[in-house]
């Protein structure tokens, strides 16, 4: 106390000395009273703006109507008006009379925005890490079933590809490239996924069953995009390392909206619209199809064979075969999309606040019987106790999602494969048609997910500098699928029913201390804590078939022989300790270091624990005196550097255990046998891999160099990051000696490197005085990936489980999942063009006695042995690793143009430098090229692509692009593993176009409404792409393959309104 | 100042109190399966593991359209014919083993090593089990334990016997690896060593196993001392003639050992020859004649949709069959095995149609594609004759096989008279024609006797996985098949090539000599 008094004395003295001349001055001129109103660009009152008089101590604040009153020392005195959300305004009220009307313009600068960095948040100005953020406003009220889809193009360093347009399905999301390598084909787990953290709770997004067994609904669909306050993506290791063992592929932090103190506010928003199918692939129908097919047959078949032409083609008068249906069309419809959201928020004395929101989203798919519905409820309460020291913040969330899935499977929502659509000529009877269309009404397929979470966040302030936080959460997720099919759809074998249910609990307790203190110019912030997380998952499934009545849609009354049941139990635990120290000197030199230690139940005794450190430095050049001196245009210039290590957990919970194979009686001919001579058979898991006690963590080491700049108070800004991320020790199966009995064991063997550049440019190019405001932001991410290490001395690994002709390879130096293809050089015009082996005189051949002939594709004979390997499941001496299925350049371009009360939003997303293998095209030609004696029939019964525009080889001497259409030769001209089917995957999409209008505030005030906005959104309006073959260059799976089976990405048109009162 | 200290202390206590309880979260045991640490604790575990061992053997032999018959019968060319369907299987019948689909399946021995690894695991894990752990066996724990170990040894020996017959020299491993990543990459051991292992495994197994069955449910489908002796007999005869293919004189010791083994089996095994009236039922399974067979019975829902008999059957016998079955029995088979000169019409031949084996096993004899009905016990799981499963066990050893081998032993021991008697008696007992042209004369030469011996085996053991090995062992392949020349035989060109992918990680492995540079 004594010390403080001593300080006070000189201050008082100084005060008096300084104020003397001013006081004298004030006596010379009379005081001028002034009043005014401050509004924002939209005419709404600005509350709490501060008005200061230049060279004077006089100041005032605006009230809730934006009005203020102040006394000026003189007519000439200038006013400075400031507010945290607006640009500072300087005016001279000398000439104005009466009430001042001042308009404040929203602040461009984001420097004071807060970004979440895991357990803490800091201002953007002081962060030393590479973080991309967007505000929830950007993604609110857009017609999409989950927020992950909406992140596309809006965050640099994050690549989102919507493989499927199916409502409720998940897009693929990668942060700074894909590092997942697997040599077994799995279309739904191709890329490495980031960790999602919602309000401090890492989400359990693991799936334990195939998408076709469970509901297959996107877990993240449970978060209502309208509840999101902000999304922050921790891209580099210095930011992500605080999440340690799960952060190797980036961390996406979602912060939901909280209550704000003040008068209660209610917001109602909603929209309604339509979803529309995209353009169909072109097929020939009716007479054209018949004519073209006949001409192919006449060309390929001998007169003898032509005696047995399929009736379908020859009997054009037969009413069963005279249709002209484009079957694709039957499956599509125009869907309706609806959304309503309601939120209440407010607060009272003592820091109490609340927010409640509830939402309903309903999207009908463009394919019959597909759709997605979501009901959400979220309550966030905050109360303080013990004199404001104790914070109690319960958050309750409930979501229910219902999904309809059509009659196909997850890979294909339609019951017919795209590559083998029926011929347009078929006129099917009612039952057949119903069977083909899946007779959706009689089928029963209900998929329901519910997510319940309860968070209790407690905080206690020991002192202003020292705080304890305890975040506790309990998640309870269940999903259920009930499915039945009528007897008709099971080829008359009786009805089928199955039921699946699972539930998952996830408990997290996160407890940490934070301490902030400044010693002179030295500012410290220290965080230390511990997390414990436990997750338990259980499921039960039952099914029955060969039932006796279609009415029975539950698993009831089936014959014992046709009943199946199983259940599963999975659990894991994670125990973590972490700490972060941030230090800055004079707010110019920044240092941050963190370390996390994670212990996981998934590893054996010796390797349970992993340590993940990081360090980062920042230098705020713009704070230096030499920059400030001559009124630099830079409001921010910051250099950043970071390096750190994070990890990734294996997906299997029981890696350390040598799990046995029970019911192991299967053999070729009986996949369901569980026993030998009635005795249940148990063996070690010879085929599934041997347990490894010494498996360790997958590690990711990343460095990042960044530059942030902001000029003219945020009129323009830039963030540039260069990075290099090395993922090492990824788990991989190595083949074991055959004599061990085991096929493979997992080891830490793989290494993938991702490196590239993230760039964000943002600006308001038009002058401040322009009546039109234009905000524009461009995100570009360039990411290159490369395999660095493979097991077994770096031997190439050919992917298995995909197509018959393996078309992907993992090889050191090439990108992950590179295509593995024969190089197509053209089409042999004549037999004489086929090169012959000079030693033997035998023409180039494709195995056996199958020599190449005129009209065949000409392949590059890489090893020069005059043999193009006809089929190889391993390494082929004629195939090359070519083409990169991973998107190299991705990003988005945001534009918001505001004029008066209108706002036009144009948002583009793009992907460049990606290759796509068009399997659909290959399939169509293969429909009749390789099926032996049945091929005329195959040709007859399947839809035919439009051949008239294709340069197909027809007679010797033709210089054709396409090989000849040959029937039943078993010659596989159109094998899919050739560069002929490789096509560029580049596209630019006008993803979202929106126009909104805000009613004038004045008019609304009379009816007690704060804000009324109407808006219209068009999703996916336009697309430009390089490939002429692909219907949609984005609707391509993670392996860069288009097989036609996916769910097309629809166009959506919506109209909505938002009301605040 | 003091208050601040208290606060920190309180905070430290808070954290400290949570810590110890947390460690438990890092120990999560699987509940979705059993695992090494939890298994091998009871007699029931041992039984399941043994069932696993049999299952693996069944899977190995049923793999690739029942490889047991592909190796043992299909390559012998004239016993049944595989027609073209695009999978490239049929060239094996003309001695071309290089087809990509064949070399990657039939040329791959991996599945046999899974059988062996399972036996090795059982031997390692069951041997140290204490009697208390086996209290649930309901029999004397020591007897039970011997039963398990003996059967595992037998299965291992059988797997090695298949391996050495198919490939000659093969990798040898009898170790169960705690951590299979430590297993060495083994090259091929000389076939003599493999045979030695089979012999010693059999001897050990024979000492541990009993004659006959305690549980009637186990009849024929589990191994007994009799099964071991049958395997031994085959091993000895194979070794007697095939260890050195260029030797024309069989190893007398091995021949004598084979004789001893068969005699012991006949005396003590309690096996009974099936009579003519019940002949067909034998191939469904668990007959009194059967010495060892693999259970593939629909009684236990272990039937097969790809059983060896199914591809022969037309719609009359298999409701879901294709219009043209893929397999048929070529007329040459009947010419070779069932026809004899017609004395009344010189130049013509008569068919021995009275033989029960001809009557039971075949139909449509006069067509160009006769049908084999030996394995045609089709059971439909679905209503309206859908979902057909073949419910015929895979017979590996039966008494007839053993008794016929006695004739071969007689020949090797130059006791042609006994051999002739055996063959003639055998044919008579099966209802064969007693026309003198269908009977071996007492004056027959060794070659003639050997030829008729193979004819008789071709009749009795048609499609039982024996004939190709018989043809090799007795050097009669030249009479019955065309692709195996004397030179190719001398170069051991009857062995299979090794799937090239197996060389990928194994530098110690060499290709079968005959196939070097041919793949």
CSV table of C-alpha atoms in Angstrom, one decimal, chain B residues 124-496:
chain,number,residue,atom,x,y,z
B,124,UNK,CA,4.2,-75.5,-28.5
B,125,UNK,CA,1.2,-74.4,-26.5
B,126,UNK,CA,-0.4,-77.7,-25.5
B,127,UNK,CA,2.8,-79.5,-24.5
B,128,UNK,CA,3.4,-77.5,-21.3
B,129,UNK,CA,-0.3,-77.5,-20.2
B,130,UNK,CA,-0.8,-78.9,-16.7
B,131,UNK,CA,-3.3,-81.6,-16.0
B,132,UNK,CA,-5.4,-79.2,-13.9
B,133,UNK,CA,-6.0,-77.0,-17.0
B,134,UNK,CA,-7.4,-80.0,-18.9
B,135,UNK,CA,-9.8,-81.0,-16.2
B,136,UNK,CA,-12.7,-80.3,-18.5
B,137,UNK,CA,-11.6,-83.0,-20.9
B,138,UNK,CA,-13.7,-85.7,-19.2
B,139,UNK,CA,-11.0,-88.2,-20.0
B,140,UNK,CA,-7.6,-88.8,-18.5
B,141,UNK,CA,-5.8,-85.5,-19.1
B,142,UNK,CA,-2.7,-87.2,-20.3
B,143,UNK,CA,-4.6,-89.3,-22.9
B,144,UNK,CA,-6.5,-86.2,-24.0
B,145,UNK,CA,-3.3,-84.2,-24.3
B,146,UNK,CA,-1.6,-87.0,-26.3
B,147,UNK,CA,-4.7,-87.1,-28.5
B,148,UNK,CA,-4.4,-83.4,-29.4
B,149,UNK,CA,-0.6,-83.5,-29.9
B,150,UNK,CA,-0.7,-86.7,-31.9
B,151,UNK,CA,-3.4,-85.3,-34.3
B,152,UNK,CA,-1.5,-82.0,-34.7
B,153,UNK,CA,1.7,-84.0,-35.6
B,154,UNK,CA,-0.3,-86.1,-38.0
B,155,UNK,CA,-1.7,-82.9,-39.7
B,156,UNK,CA,1.7,-81.4,-39.9
B,157,UNK,CA,3.1,-84.6,-41.4
B,158,UNK,CA,0.2,-84.8,-43.9
B,159,UNK,CA,0.8,-81.1,-45.0
B,160,UNK,CA,4.5,-81.8,-45.5
B,161,UNK,CA,3.6,-84.9,-47.5
B,162,UNK,CA,1.4,-82.9,-49.8
B,163,UNK,CA,4.1,-80.3,-50.1
B,164,UNK,CA,6.9,-82.7,-51.0
B,165,UNK,CA,4.7,-84.6,-53.5
B,166,UNK,CA,3.8,-81.3,-55.2
B,167,UNK,CA,7.0,-79.4,-55.1
B,168,UNK,CA,9.7,-81.9,-54.1
B,169,UNK,CA,12.1,-79.7,-52.0
B,170,UNK,CA,10.2,-77.3,-49.8
B,171,UNK,CA,11.0,-75.0,-46.8
B,172,UNK,CA,11.0,-76.8,-43.5
B,173,UNK,CA,9.9,-75.2,-40.3
B,174,UNK,CA,8.7,-76.8,-37.1
B,175,UNK,CA,9.0,-73.7,-34.9
B,176,UNK,CA,6.1,-71.7,-33.6
B,177,UNK,CA,7.3,-68.2,-33.4
B,178,UNK,CA,6.4,-66.0,-30.4
B,179,UNK,CA,6.9,-63.0,-32.6
B,180,UNK,CA,6.6,-64.1,-36.3
B,181,UNK,CA,8.6,-61.0,-37.4
B,182,UNK,CA,11.6,-62.8,-36.1
B,183,UNK,CA,11.0,-65.9,-38.3
B,184,UNK,CA,13.8,-66.5,-40.8
B,185,UNK,CA,13.1,-66.7,-44.5
B,186,UNK,CA,13.6,-70.3,-45.2
B,187,UNK,CA,14.9,-71.8,-48.5
B,188,UNK,CA,14.0,-75.2,-49.7
B,189,UNK,CA,15.1,-78.2,-47.8
B,190,UNK,CA,16.0,-81.4,-49.6
B,191,UNK,CA,13.0,-83.7,-50.0
B,192,UNK,CA,14.9,-86.4,-48.0
B,193,UNK,CA,14.8,-84.1,-45.0
B,194,UNK,CA,11.1,-83.4,-45.5
B,195,UNK,CA,10.4,-87.1,-45.7
B,196,UNK,CA,12.5,-87.7,-42.6
B,197,UNK,CA,10.4,-85.2,-40.7
B,198,UNK,CA,7.2,-86.8,-41.9
B,199,UNK,CA,8.4,-90.2,-40.8
B,200,UNK,CA,9.4,-89.0,-37.4
B,201,UNK,CA,6.2,-87.0,-36.9
B,202,UNK,CA,4.2,-90.1,-37.8
B,203,UNK,CA,6.1,-92.2,-35.4
B,204,UNK,CA,5.6,-89.7,-32.6
B,205,UNK,CA,1.9,-89.4,-33.5
B,206,UNK,CA,1.4,-93.1,-33.7
B,207,UNK,CA,2.8,-93.4,-30.2
B,208,UNK,CA,0.4,-90.8,-28.9
B,209,UNK,CA,-2.8,-91.9,-30.7
B,210,UNK,CA,-5.1,-94.9,-30.3
B,211,UNK,CA,-6.8,-97.2,-32.7
B,212,UNK,CA,-10.4,-96.4,-33.2
B,213,UNK,CA,-12.7,-93.7,-31.9
B,214,UNK,CA,-14.0,-92.9,-28.5
B,215,UNK,CA,-16.7,-90.6,-29.9
B,216,UNK,CA,-18.7,-92.0,-32.8
B,217,UNK,CA,-19.1,-88.5,-34.1
B,218,UNK,CA,-15.3,-88.4,-34.7
B,219,UNK,CA,-15.3,-91.4,-37.0
B,220,UNK,CA,-13.1,-91.0,-40.0
B,221,UNK,CA,-12.9,-87.2,-39.8
B,222,UNK,CA,-10.3,-87.1,-37.1
B,223,UNK,CA,-7.0,-88.8,-37.2
B,224,UNK,CA,-6.2,-92.0,-35.3
B,225,UNK,CA,-3.3,-94.3,-35.2
B,226,UNK,CA,-4.7,-95.9,-38.3
B,227,UNK,CA,-4.6,-92.6,-40.2
B,228,UNK,CA,-1.0,-92.2,-39.2
B,229,UNK,CA,-0.1,-95.7,-40.5
B,230,UNK,CA,-1.9,-95.0,-43.8
B,231,UNK,CA,0.2,-91.9,-44.2
B,232,UNK,CA,3.3,-93.8,-43.3
B,233,UNK,CA,2.5,-96.4,-45.9
B,234,UNK,CA,2.1,-93.8,-48.6
B,235,UNK,CA,5.2,-92.0,-47.4
B,236,UNK,CA,7.3,-95.1,-47.6
B,237,UNK,CA,6.2,-96.1,-51.0
B,238,UNK,CA,6.7,-92.5,-52.3
B,239,UNK,CA,10.1,-92.4,-50.8
B,240,UNK,CA,11.0,-95.9,-52.1
B,241,UNK,CA,10.5,-94.8,-55.7
B,242,UNK,CA,10.6,-91.0,-55.8
B,243,UNK,CA,13.5,-89.9,-53.7
B,244,UNK,CA,15.7,-90.7,-56.7
B,245,UNK,CA,13.6,-90.6,-59.9
B,246,UNK,CA,16.4,-92.0,-62.0
B,247,UNK,CA,16.6,-95.2,-60.0
B,248,UNK,CA,14.6,-98.1,-61.3
B,249,UNK,CA,14.7,-100.2,-58.2
B,250,UNK,CA,12.6,-99.2,-55.3
B,251,UNK,CA,14.2,-98.9,-51.9
B,252,UNK,CA,13.6,-102.3,-50.3
B,253,UNK,CA,13.6,-101.0,-46.8
B,254,UNK,CA,11.0,-98.4,-47.4
B,255,UNK,CA,8.9,-101.0,-49.3
B,256,UNK,CA,9.1,-103.3,-46.4
B,257,UNK,CA,8.2,-100.5,-43.9
B,258,UNK,CA,5.2,-99.7,-46.0
B,259,UNK,CA,4.1,-103.4,-45.9
B,260,UNK,CA,4.5,-103.4,-42.1
B,261,UNK,CA,2.5,-100.2,-41.7
B,262,UNK,CA,-0.4,-101.6,-43.9
B,263,UNK,CA,-0.3,-104.9,-42.1
B,264,UNK,CA,-0.6,-103.2,-38.7
B,265,UNK,CA,-3.4,-101.0,-39.9
B,266,UNK,CA,-5.3,-103.9,-41.4
B,267,UNK,CA,-4.9,-106.0,-38.2
B,268,UNK,CA,-5.6,-103.4,-35.6
B,269,UNK,CA,-7.6,-100.7,-37.3
B,270,UNK,CA,-10.9,-102.3,-37.3
B,271,UNK,CA,-11.7,-101.0,-40.8
B,272,UNK,CA,-14.3,-102.9,-42.8
B,273,UNK,CA,-14.5,-102.9,-46.6
B,274,UNK,CA,-17.7,-101.5,-47.9
B,275,UNK,CA,-19.9,-104.0,-49.6
B,276,UNK,CA,-21.3,-103.5,-53.1
B,277,UNK,CA,-24.8,-102.6,-51.7
B,278,UNK,CA,-23.5,-99.7,-49.7
B,279,UNK,CA,-20.7,-98.7,-52.1
B,280,UNK,CA,-22.2,-95.3,-53.0
B,281,UNK,CA,-22.8,-94.2,-49.5
B,282,UNK,CA,-19.1,-94.5,-48.7
B,283,UNK,CA,-18.4,-91.3,-50.6
B,284,UNK,CA,-20.9,-89.3,-48.5
B,285,UNK,CA,-18.6,-89.9,-45.6
B,286,UNK,CA,-17.8,-91.5,-42.2
B,287,UNK,CA,-18.0,-95.0,-43.6
B,288,UNK,CA,-16.5,-98.0,-41.7
B,289,UNK,CA,-13.9,-98.3,-44.5
B,290,UNK,CA,-12.7,-94.7,-44.2
B,291,UNK,CA,-9.3,-94.2,-42.6
B,292,UNK,CA,-9.1,-90.4,-42.8
B,293,UNK,CA,-11.3,-87.9,-44.5
B,294,UNK,CA,-12.1,-84.2,-44.2
B,295,UNK,CA,-15.5,-83.3,-42.9
B,296,UNK,CA,-17.5,-81.3,-45.6
B,297,UNK,CA,-20.9,-82.4,-44.5
B,298,UNK,CA,-24.1,-80.5,-44.5
B,299,UNK,CA,-25.1,-82.2,-41.3
B,300,UNK,CA,-22.8,-79.7,-39.6
B,301,UNK,CA,-23.4,-77.0,-42.2
B,302,UNK,CA,-19.9,-77.6,-43.5
B,303,UNK,CA,-20.9,-78.5,-47.0
B,304,UNK,CA,-19.4,-76.8,-50.0
B,305,UNK,CA,-20.8,-74.8,-52.9
B,306,UNK,CA,-17.7,-75.6,-55.0
B,307,UNK,CA,-17.4,-79.3,-54.2
B,308,UNK,CA,-15.4,-81.4,-56.7
B,309,UNK,CA,-18.5,-83.3,-57.7
B,310,UNK,CA,-20.6,-80.2,-58.7
B,311,UNK,CA,-19.0,-79.2,-61.9
B,312,UNK,CA,-19.7,-82.6,-63.4
B,313,UNK,CA,-23.4,-82.5,-62.7
B,314,UNK,CA,-26.1,-81.5,-65.2
B,315,UNK,CA,-29.5,-80.1,-64.1
B,316,UNK,CA,-30.9,-83.5,-63.5
B,317,UNK,CA,-28.6,-83.9,-60.5
B,318,UNK,CA,-28.1,-80.3,-59.6
B,319,UNK,CA,-31.1,-78.0,-60.0
B,320,UNK,CA,-29.0,-74.9,-60.5
B,321,UNK,CA,-26.5,-76.4,-62.9
B,322,UNK,CA,-25.4,-74.8,-66.1
B,323,UNK,CA,-26.7,-76.4,-69.3
B,324,UNK,CA,-23.2,-77.7,-70.1
B,325,UNK,CA,-21.3,-78.8,-67.0
B,326,UNK,CA,-17.7,-77.8,-67.0
B,327,UNK,CA,-16.1,-81.1,-66.1
B,328,UNK,CA,-16.7,-84.5,-67.7
B,329,UNK,CA,-15.1,-87.9,-67.8
B,330,UNK,CA,-13.5,-88.5,-71.2
B,331,UNK,CA,-14.2,-91.7,-73.0
B,332,UNK,CA,-10.5,-92.4,-72.9
B,333,UNK,CA,-10.9,-93.1,-69.2
B,334,UNK,CA,-13.3,-95.8,-69.9
B,335,UNK,CA,-11.1,-97.1,-72.7
B,336,UNK,CA,-8.1,-97.3,-70.4
B,337,UNK,CA,-9.8,-98.6,-67.4
B,338,UNK,CA,-13.0,-100.5,-68.1
B,339,UNK,CA,-12.6,-101.9,-71.6
B,340,UNK,CA,-11.2,-105.2,-72.6
B,341,UNK,CA,-10.9,-107.0,-76.0
B,342,UNK,CA,-14.0,-108.7,-77.4
B,343,UNK,CA,-13.0,-112.1,-78.3
B,344,UNK,CA,-16.1,-112.7,-80.5
B,345,UNK,CA,-15.4,-109.6,-82.6
B,346,UNK,CA,-11.7,-109.1,-83.0
B,347,UNK,CA,-10.9,-105.4,-83.1
B,348,UNK,CA,-13.8,-104.5,-80.9
B,349,UNK,CA,-13.9,-103.9,-77.2
B,350,UNK,CA,-16.3,-104.6,-74.4
B,351,UNK,CA,-17.2,-102.4,-71.5
B,352,UNK,CA,-17.0,-103.8,-68.0
B,353,UNK,CA,-20.4,-102.4,-67.1
B,354,UNK,CA,-21.1,-104.8,-64.3
B,355,UNK,CA,-18.4,-103.3,-62.0
B,356,UNK,CA,-20.0,-101.5,-59.1
B,357,UNK,CA,-17.5,-98.7,-59.5
B,358,UNK,CA,-18.6,-98.1,-63.0
B,359,UNK,CA,-22.3,-98.5,-62.2
B,360,UNK,CA,-22.1,-96.3,-59.1
B,361,UNK,CA,-19.7,-93.6,-60.2
B,362,UNK,CA,-20.8,-92.8,-63.7
B,363,UNK,CA,-23.7,-92.2,-66.0
B,364,UNK,CA,-24.2,-91.4,-69.7
B,365,UNK,CA,-21.3,-93.7,-70.5
B,366,UNK,CA,-22.1,-93.8,-74.2
B,367,UNK,CA,-22.2,-90.0,-74.6
B,368,UNK,CA,-19.1,-88.0,-75.6
B,369,UNK,CA,-19.2,-86.4,-72.2
B,370,UNK,CA,-19.9,-89.0,-69.5
B,371,UNK,CA,-20.9,-87.8,-66.1
B,372,UNK,CA,-19.3,-88.5,-62.8
B,373,UNK,CA,-21.8,-89.1,-60.0
B,374,UNK,CA,-19.4,-90.3,-57.3
B,375,UNK,CA,-19.8,-87.0,-55.4
B,376,UNK,CA,-23.4,-86.0,-56.0
B,377,UNK,CA,-24.9,-85.8,-52.6
B,378,UNK,CA,-26.4,-82.3,-53.1
B,379,UNK,CA,-28.3,-80.7,-50.3
B,380,UNK,CA,-30.3,-77.6,-51.0
B,381,UNK,CA,-30.4,-75.0,-48.3
B,382,UNK,CA,-32.8,-72.8,-50.1
B,383,UNK,CA,-36.4,-73.5,-50.8
B,384,UNK,CA,-37.3,-74.7,-54.2
B,385,UNK,CA,-33.9,-76.4,-54.8
B,386,UNK,CA,-31.8,-73.3,-54.5
B,387,UNK,CA,-28.5,-72.8,-52.7
B,388,UNK,CA,-27.0,-76.2,-53.4
B,389,UNK,CA,-24.3,-77.5,-51.2
B,390,UNK,CA,-22.3,-80.6,-51.9
B,391,UNK,CA,-22.3,-82.8,-48.8
B,392,UNK,CA,-19.6,-85.4,-49.6
B,393,UNK,CA,-16.5,-85.6,-47.4
B,394,UNK,CA,-13.1,-85.4,-48.9
B,395,UNK,CA,-11.7,-88.8,-48.5
B,396,UNK,CA,-7.9,-88.9,-48.1
B,397,UNK,CA,-7.3,-92.5,-47.0
B,398,UNK,CA,-9.5,-95.6,-47.0
B,399,UNK,CA,-9.0,-99.3,-46.7
B,400,UNK,CA,-9.3,-100.1,-50.4
B,401,UNK,CA,-6.4,-97.8,-51.1
B,402,UNK,CA,-4.3,-99.7,-48.5
B,403,UNK,CA,-5.3,-103.1,-49.7
B,404,UNK,CA,-4.5,-102.2,-53.3
B,405,UNK,CA,-1.1,-100.8,-52.2
B,406,UNK,CA,-0.3,-104.3,-51.0
B,407,UNK,CA,-0.3,-105.4,-54.7
B,408,UNK,CA,2.2,-102.6,-55.5
B,409,UNK,CA,4.4,-103.8,-52.7
B,410,UNK,CA,4.1,-107.4,-54.0
B,411,UNK,CA,5.3,-106.1,-57.4
B,412,UNK,CA,8.2,-104.2,-55.9
B,413,UNK,CA,9.1,-107.4,-54.0
B,414,UNK,CA,8.9,-109.3,-57.2
B,415,UNK,CA,6.0,-111.4,-55.9
B,416,UNK,CA,4.0,-111.2,-59.1
B,417,UNK,CA,1.8,-114.1,-58.2
B,418,UNK,CA,0.4,-112.5,-55.1
B,419,UNK,CA,0.0,-109.2,-57.0
B,420,UNK,CA,-2.0,-111.0,-59.7
B,421,UNK,CA,-4.2,-112.7,-57.2
B,422,UNK,CA,-4.9,-109.5,-55.3
B,423,UNK,CA,-5.8,-107.6,-58.4
B,424,UNK,CA,-8.0,-110.3,-59.9
B,425,UNK,CA,-9.7,-110.9,-56.5
B,426,UNK,CA,-10.2,-107.3,-56.1
B,427,UNK,CA,-11.9,-106.8,-59.4
B,428,UNK,CA,-14.1,-109.8,-58.8
B,429,UNK,CA,-15.2,-108.5,-55.4
B,430,UNK,CA,-16.3,-105.3,-57.0
B,431,UNK,CA,-18.4,-107.1,-59.6
B,432,UNK,CA,-16.0,-106.8,-62.4
B,433,UNK,CA,-16.5,-108.9,-65.5
B,434,UNK,CA,-14.9,-112.4,-65.2
B,435,UNK,CA,-14.2,-112.5,-68.9
B,436,UNK,CA,-10.7,-113.9,-69.2
B,437,UNK,CA,-9.7,-110.7,-71.2
B,438,UNK,CA,-10.6,-108.7,-68.1
B,439,UNK,CA,-8.5,-110.9,-65.8
B,440,UNK,CA,-4.7,-110.9,-65.4
B,441,UNK,CA,-3.2,-114.1,-66.6
B,442,UNK,CA,-0.9,-115.9,-64.2
B,443,UNK,CA,1.8,-115.6,-66.8
B,444,UNK,CA,1.6,-111.8,-67.0
B,445,UNK,CA,4.9,-109.8,-67.0
B,446,UNK,CA,5.8,-107.3,-64.4
B,447,UNK,CA,4.8,-104.4,-66.7
B,448,UNK,CA,1.5,-106.0,-67.5
B,449,UNK,CA,0.8,-106.5,-63.8
B,450,UNK,CA,1.8,-103.0,-63.0
B,451,UNK,CA,-0.4,-101.7,-65.8
B,452,UNK,CA,-3.4,-103.6,-64.5
B,453,UNK,CA,-2.6,-102.5,-61.0
B,454,UNK,CA,-2.9,-98.9,-62.1
B,455,UNK,CA,-6.1,-99.8,-64.1
B,456,UNK,CA,-7.5,-101.1,-60.9
B,457,UNK,CA,-6.5,-98.1,-58.9
B,458,UNK,CA,-8.0,-96.0,-61.7
B,459,UNK,CA,-11.2,-97.8,-61.2
B,460,UNK,CA,-11.3,-97.9,-57.4
B,461,UNK,CA,-9.7,-94.5,-56.6
B,462,UNK,CA,-11.1,-92.4,-59.4
B,463,UNK,CA,-11.1,-88.8,-58.3
B,464,UNK,CA,-9.7,-89.4,-54.9
B,465,UNK,CA,-6.5,-87.5,-55.3
B,466,UNK,CA,-4.2,-90.5,-55.8
B,467,UNK,CA,-3.9,-91.4,-59.4
B,468,UNK,CA,-1.2,-88.9,-60.5
B,469,UNK,CA,1.1,-89.9,-57.6
B,470,UNK,CA,0.4,-93.6,-58.4
B,471,UNK,CA,1.4,-93.0,-62.1
B,472,UNK,CA,4.6,-91.3,-61.0
B,473,UNK,CA,5.5,-93.9,-58.3
B,474,UNK,CA,4.9,-96.9,-60.5
B,475,UNK,CA,6.4,-95.2,-63.7
B,476,UNK,CA,3.3,-96.1,-65.6
B,477,UNK,CA,2.6,-92.5,-66.6
B,478,UNK,CA,3.6,-93.2,-70.2
B,479,UNK,CA,0.7,-95.6,-70.6
B,480,UNK,CA,-2.0,-93.2,-69.3
B,481,UNK,CA,-0.9,-89.7,-70.1
B,482,UNK,CA,0.9,-87.9,-72.9
B,483,UNK,CA,2.4,-84.7,-71.6
B,484,UNK,CA,4.9,-86.3,-69.2
B,485,UNK,CA,7.8,-87.6,-71.3
B,486,UNK,CA,10.6,-89.7,-69.9
B,487,UNK,CA,13.0,-86.8,-70.2
B,488,UNK,CA,10.6,-84.5,-68.4
B,489,UNK,CA,10.1,-87.1,-65.7
B,490,UNK,CA,13.9,-87.4,-65.3
B,491,UNK,CA,14.2,-83.7,-64.9
B,492,UNK,CA,11.4,-83.8,-62.3
B,493,UNK,CA,9.2,-81.8,-64.5
B,494,UNK,CA,6.1,-83.2,-62.7
B,495,UNK,CA,6.8,-81.0,-59.7
B,496,UNK,CA,5.0,-77.7,-59.7
